[in-house]
Amino acid sequence: MPTPMHRIPAGHGQRTRQSARPPRRRSERDAAAKAGHLVMHLDAEPGSRIVENQAHDFAAEFLMPSAEILAELPQRLDWEELYALKRRWGTSLKALVYRAHAFGAFRETTHKRAMMMLSQHGDPEPCDLGPREAPLLLEKAVRLCEETGVSFDELVSRSGLPFELANEVYATAPMTRPRLAVDVSEGEKPTVPEVLTLFPS
């Protein structure tokens, strides 16, 4: 029998004010929806319900491709399975419930019951998504620009982004840290660790 949702503490029954930085589940969904607008709606009138629905459908397919997620969706309301899917796909429980309903895995009554439980629970949702993804190519791109004579400051200036925002994004890149190996001869007691990490995180 699935674990009832109310057994998961995770801020049950508490509502929090939205912070200046949107939660990961929302920022990724919004970014995917913006990408949908760029792909499909260059000349469309903004604010149209049809246009917005298309962008959200694009975001859902982008973040949870039907060809992959369809076989993973539970056929009944099982919160433990939904928590696992939330961590695996990096999307909200509401998005997963909506996806399950859209594909027919959840009946209308199950969909409504799940949405009602999530609404009663409030924000933040149960089950943390964990740390945000780190941009893998960002550091390489910045270094390539520097090799061609374009500094990071100039790159930010050309992009038009606020420097604080650009610096925050760049700080999330997984930097390659140089490592220093220390050779220790036999019989000698090392006075330092065998491997020293420069610029420790």
Tab-separated table of C-alpha atoms in Angstrom:
chain	number	residue	atom	x	y	z
A	1	MET	CA	0.000	0.000	0.000
A	2	PRO	CA	1.484	3.379	-0.936
A	3	THR	CA	2.753	5.594	1.826
A	4	PRO	CA	0.202	8.363	2.473
A	5	MET	CA	1.454	11.760	1.537
A	6	HIS	CA	0.785	13.178	5.008
A	7	ARG	CA	3.514	10.977	6.519
A	8	ILE	CA	6.212	12.934	4.711
A	9	PRO	CA	7.073	15.964	6.899
A	10	ALA	CA	8.802	18.348	4.435
A	11	GLY	CA	7.021	21.449	5.704
A	12	HIS	CA	3.554	19.866	5.835
A	13	GLY	CA	0.770	22.385	6.006
A	14	GLN	CA	3.123	25.342	5.815
A	15	ARG	CA	3.129	27.972	3.125
A	16	THR	CA	6.223	30.027	2.484
A	17	ARG	CA	6.650	33.318	0.718
A	18	GLN	CA	8.204	33.107	-2.700
A	19	SER	CA	11.866	34.039	-2.596
A	20	ALA	CA	13.570	36.301	-5.110
A	21	ARG	CA	15.169	33.242	-6.705
A	22	PRO	CA	12.480	30.863	-7.948
A	23	PRO	CA	12.649	27.236	-6.786
A	24	ARG	CA	14.483	24.902	-9.110
A	25	ARG	CA	11.362	23.032	-10.217
A	26	ARG	CA	9.736	26.302	-11.290
A	27	SER	CA	12.766	27.971	-12.838
A	28	GLU	CA	13.450	24.954	-15.066
A	29	ARG	CA	9.815	24.729	-16.123
A	30	ASP	CA	9.740	28.441	-16.895
A	31	ALA	CA	12.994	28.202	-18.859
A	32	ALA	CA	11.607	25.293	-20.899
A	33	ALA	CA	8.413	27.247	-21.583
A	34	LYS	CA	10.469	30.251	-22.737
A	35	ALA	CA	12.363	27.926	-25.077
A	36	GLY	CA	8.995	26.773	-26.429
A	37	HIS	CA	8.038	30.366	-27.191
A	38	LEU	CA	11.345	30.917	-28.988
A	39	VAL	CA	10.868	27.791	-31.089
A	40	MET	CA	7.168	28.157	-31.907
A	41	HIS	CA	5.955	31.703	-31.311
A	42	LEU	CA	8.337	34.285	-32.713
A	43	ASP	CA	5.471	36.210	-34.341
A	44	ALA	CA	2.621	35.184	-32.050
A	45	GLU	CA	0.733	37.622	-29.857
A	46	PRO	CA	2.002	37.245	-26.268
A	47	GLY	CA	-0.410	36.368	-23.485
A	48	SER	CA	-2.728	34.223	-25.598
A	49	ARG	CA	-4.066	31.218	-23.681
A	50	ILE	CA	-3.500	28.966	-26.697
A	51	VAL	CA	0.085	30.187	-27.068
A	52	GLU	CA	0.798	29.752	-23.345
A	53	ASN	CA	-0.708	26.255	-23.306
A	54	GLN	CA	1.440	25.284	-26.272
A	55	ALA	CA	4.540	26.583	-24.506
A	56	HIS	CA	3.693	24.616	-21.345
A	57	ASP	CA	3.051	21.474	-23.399
A	58	PHE	CA	6.448	21.992	-25.019
A	59	ALA	CA	8.039	22.379	-21.572
A	60	ALA	CA	6.379	19.188	-20.309
A	61	GLU	CA	7.612	17.191	-23.303
A	62	PHE	CA	11.069	18.751	-23.078
A	63	LEU	CA	11.492	17.988	-19.374
A	64	MET	CA	9.606	14.654	-19.376
A	65	PRO	CA	9.738	13.103	-22.880
A	66	SER	CA	6.687	10.909	-23.399
A	67	ALA	CA	8.725	8.171	-25.074
A	68	GLU	CA	10.717	7.724	-21.852
A	69	ILE	CA	8.455	8.672	-18.966
A	70	LEU	CA	5.277	6.925	-20.098
A	71	ALA	CA	6.462	3.489	-18.959
A	72	GLU	CA	7.600	4.896	-15.577
A	73	LEU	CA	4.364	6.601	-14.525
A	74	PRO	CA	2.424	4.718	-11.819
A	75	GLN	CA	-1.050	3.458	-12.697
A	76	ARG	CA	-2.391	4.491	-9.295
A	77	LEU	CA	-1.723	7.289	-6.842
A	78	ASP	CA	1.508	6.116	-5.224
A	79	TRP	CA	3.377	9.022	-3.635
A	80	GLU	CA	6.569	7.033	-3.071
A	81	GLU	CA	6.800	6.327	-6.804
A	82	LEU	CA	6.012	9.949	-7.592
A	83	TYR	CA	8.746	11.128	-5.186
A	84	ALA	CA	11.239	8.883	-6.972
A	85	LEU	CA	10.128	10.232	-10.349
A	86	LYS	CA	10.373	13.804	-9.067
A	87	ARG	CA	14.009	13.253	-8.080
A	88	ARG	CA	14.794	11.392	-11.314
A	89	TRP	CA	13.203	13.891	-13.724
A	90	GLY	CA	13.733	17.071	-11.704
A	91	THR	CA	10.133	18.237	-12.063
A	92	SER	CA	7.357	19.079	-9.631
A	93	LEU	CA	4.821	16.581	-8.318
A	94	LYS	CA	2.064	18.661	-9.901
A	95	ALA	CA	3.737	18.371	-13.302
A	96	LEU	CA	4.063	14.601	-12.879
A	97	VAL	CA	0.441	14.237	-11.808
A	98	TYR	CA	-0.681	16.323	-14.779
A	99	ARG	CA	1.500	14.229	-17.090
A	100	ALA	CA	0.068	10.987	-15.685
A	101	HIS	CA	-3.444	12.290	-16.254
A	102	ALA	CA	-2.675	13.473	-19.780
A	103	PHE	CA	-1.414	10.003	-20.704
A	104	GLY	CA	-4.370	8.237	-19.106
A	105	ALA	CA	-2.380	6.653	-16.280
A	106	PHE	CA	-4.507	8.595	-13.761
A	107	ARG	CA	-8.267	8.777	-14.076
A	108	GLU	CA	-10.005	12.116	-13.628
A	109	THR	CA	-10.933	11.323	-10.019
A	110	THR	CA	-7.335	10.311	-9.182
A	111	HIS	CA	-5.995	13.448	-10.850
A	112	LYS	CA	-8.365	15.696	-8.897
A	113	ARG	CA	-7.612	13.923	-5.599
A	114	ALA	CA	-3.848	14.241	-6.115
A	115	MET	CA	-4.089	17.922	-7.037
A	116	MET	CA	-6.316	18.591	-4.022
A	117	MET	CA	-3.798	16.914	-1.695
A	118	LEU	CA	-0.943	18.914	-3.166
A	119	SER	CA	-2.941	22.130	-2.858
A	120	GLN	CA	-3.749	21.367	0.785
A	121	HIS	CA	-0.099	20.616	1.481
A	122	GLY	CA	1.021	23.977	0.139
A	123	ASP	CA	4.518	25.080	-0.847
A	124	PRO	CA	7.152	23.824	-0.799
A	125	GLU	CA	6.127	20.438	-2.142
A	126	PRO	CA	7.267	17.250	-0.402
A	127	CYS	CA	10.562	15.732	-1.543
A	128	ASP	CA	13.491	18.039	-2.250
A	129	LEU	CA	14.903	18.041	-5.764
A	130	GLY	CA	18.451	18.432	-4.520
A	131	PRO	CA	21.093	20.800	-5.909
A	132	ARG	CA	20.608	22.548	-9.219
A	133	GLU	CA	22.298	21.190	-12.300
A	134	ALA	CA	25.659	22.723	-13.130
A	135	PRO	CA	26.327	24.012	-16.660
A	136	LEU	CA	28.919	21.652	-18.143
A	137	LEU	CA	30.101	23.739	-21.102
A	138	LEU	CA	30.070	27.184	-19.506
A	139	GLU	CA	33.629	27.067	-18.155
A	140	LYS	CA	34.957	25.811	-21.509
A	141	ALA	CA	33.084	28.546	-23.361
A	142	VAL	CA	34.478	31.279	-21.109
A	143	ARG	CA	38.024	29.915	-21.421
A	144	LEU	CA	37.682	29.724	-25.200
A	145	CYS	CA	36.624	33.368	-25.286
A	146	GLU	CA	39.570	34.339	-23.091
A	147	GLU	CA	41.950	32.479	-25.438
A	148	THR	CA	40.622	34.561	-28.334
A	149	GLY	CA	41.075	37.823	-26.432
A	150	VAL	CA	37.575	38.278	-24.982
A	151	SER	CA	37.665	38.549	-21.196
A	152	PHE	CA	34.839	37.440	-18.937
A	153	ASP	CA	34.004	41.070	-18.095
A	154	GLU	CA	33.816	41.962	-21.787
A	155	LEU	CA	31.703	38.891	-22.484
A	156	VAL	CA	29.236	39.913	-19.791
A	157	SER	CA	29.193	43.479	-21.097
A	158	ARG	CA	28.398	42.285	-24.622
A	159	SER	CA	25.659	39.964	-23.377
A	160	GLY	CA	23.787	42.779	-21.660
A	161	LEU	CA	23.307	40.695	-18.503
A	162	PRO	CA	23.821	42.232	-15.059
A	163	PHE	CA	27.322	41.342	-13.882
A	164	GLU	CA	26.029	39.961	-10.566
A	165	LEU	CA	23.702	37.546	-12.382
A	166	ALA	CA	26.359	36.451	-14.874
A	167	ASN	CA	28.861	35.900	-12.069
A	168	GLU	CA	26.321	33.856	-10.093
A	169	VAL	CA	25.633	31.637	-13.100
A	170	TYR	CA	29.330	31.226	-13.843
A	171	ALA	CA	29.966	30.271	-10.222
A	172	THR	CA	27.755	27.197	-10.660
A	173	ALA	CA	30.038	25.752	-13.362
A	174	PRO	CA	32.054	22.723	-12.205
A	175	MET	CA	35.557	24.160	-12.354
A	176	THR	CA	38.497	21.920	-13.096
A	177	ARG	CA	40.693	22.134	-10.016
A	178	PRO	CA	44.441	21.537	-10.470
A	179	ARG	CA	45.819	18.839	-8.187
A	180	LEU	CA	49.318	18.601	-6.743
A	181	ALA	CA	50.791	15.152	-6.080
A	182	VAL	CA	53.395	14.823	-3.327
A	183	ASP	CA	55.996	12.060	-3.702
A	184	VAL	CA	56.690	10.298	-0.417
A	185	SER	CA	59.787	8.081	-0.232
A	186	GLU	CA	59.626	4.698	1.497
A	187	GLY	CA	60.212	4.784	5.221
A	188	GLU	CA	59.551	8.505	5.505
A	189	LYS	CA	56.551	9.665	7.419
A	190	PRO	CA	54.629	12.125	5.307
A	191	THR	CA	54.245	15.532	6.857
A	192	VAL	CA	51.580	16.511	4.328
A	193	PRO	CA	48.742	14.619	2.653
A	194	GLU	CA	49.745	12.610	-0.396
A	195	VAL	CA	47.422	14.671	-2.558
A	196	LEU	CA	46.834	18.344	-2.000
A	197	THR	CA	43.908	20.074	-3.592
A	198	LEU	CA	44.559	23.609	-4.713
A	199	PHE	CA	41.670	26.052	-4.473
A	200	PRO	CA	39.531	23.757	-2.293
A	201	SER	CA	35.832	24.234	-2.756
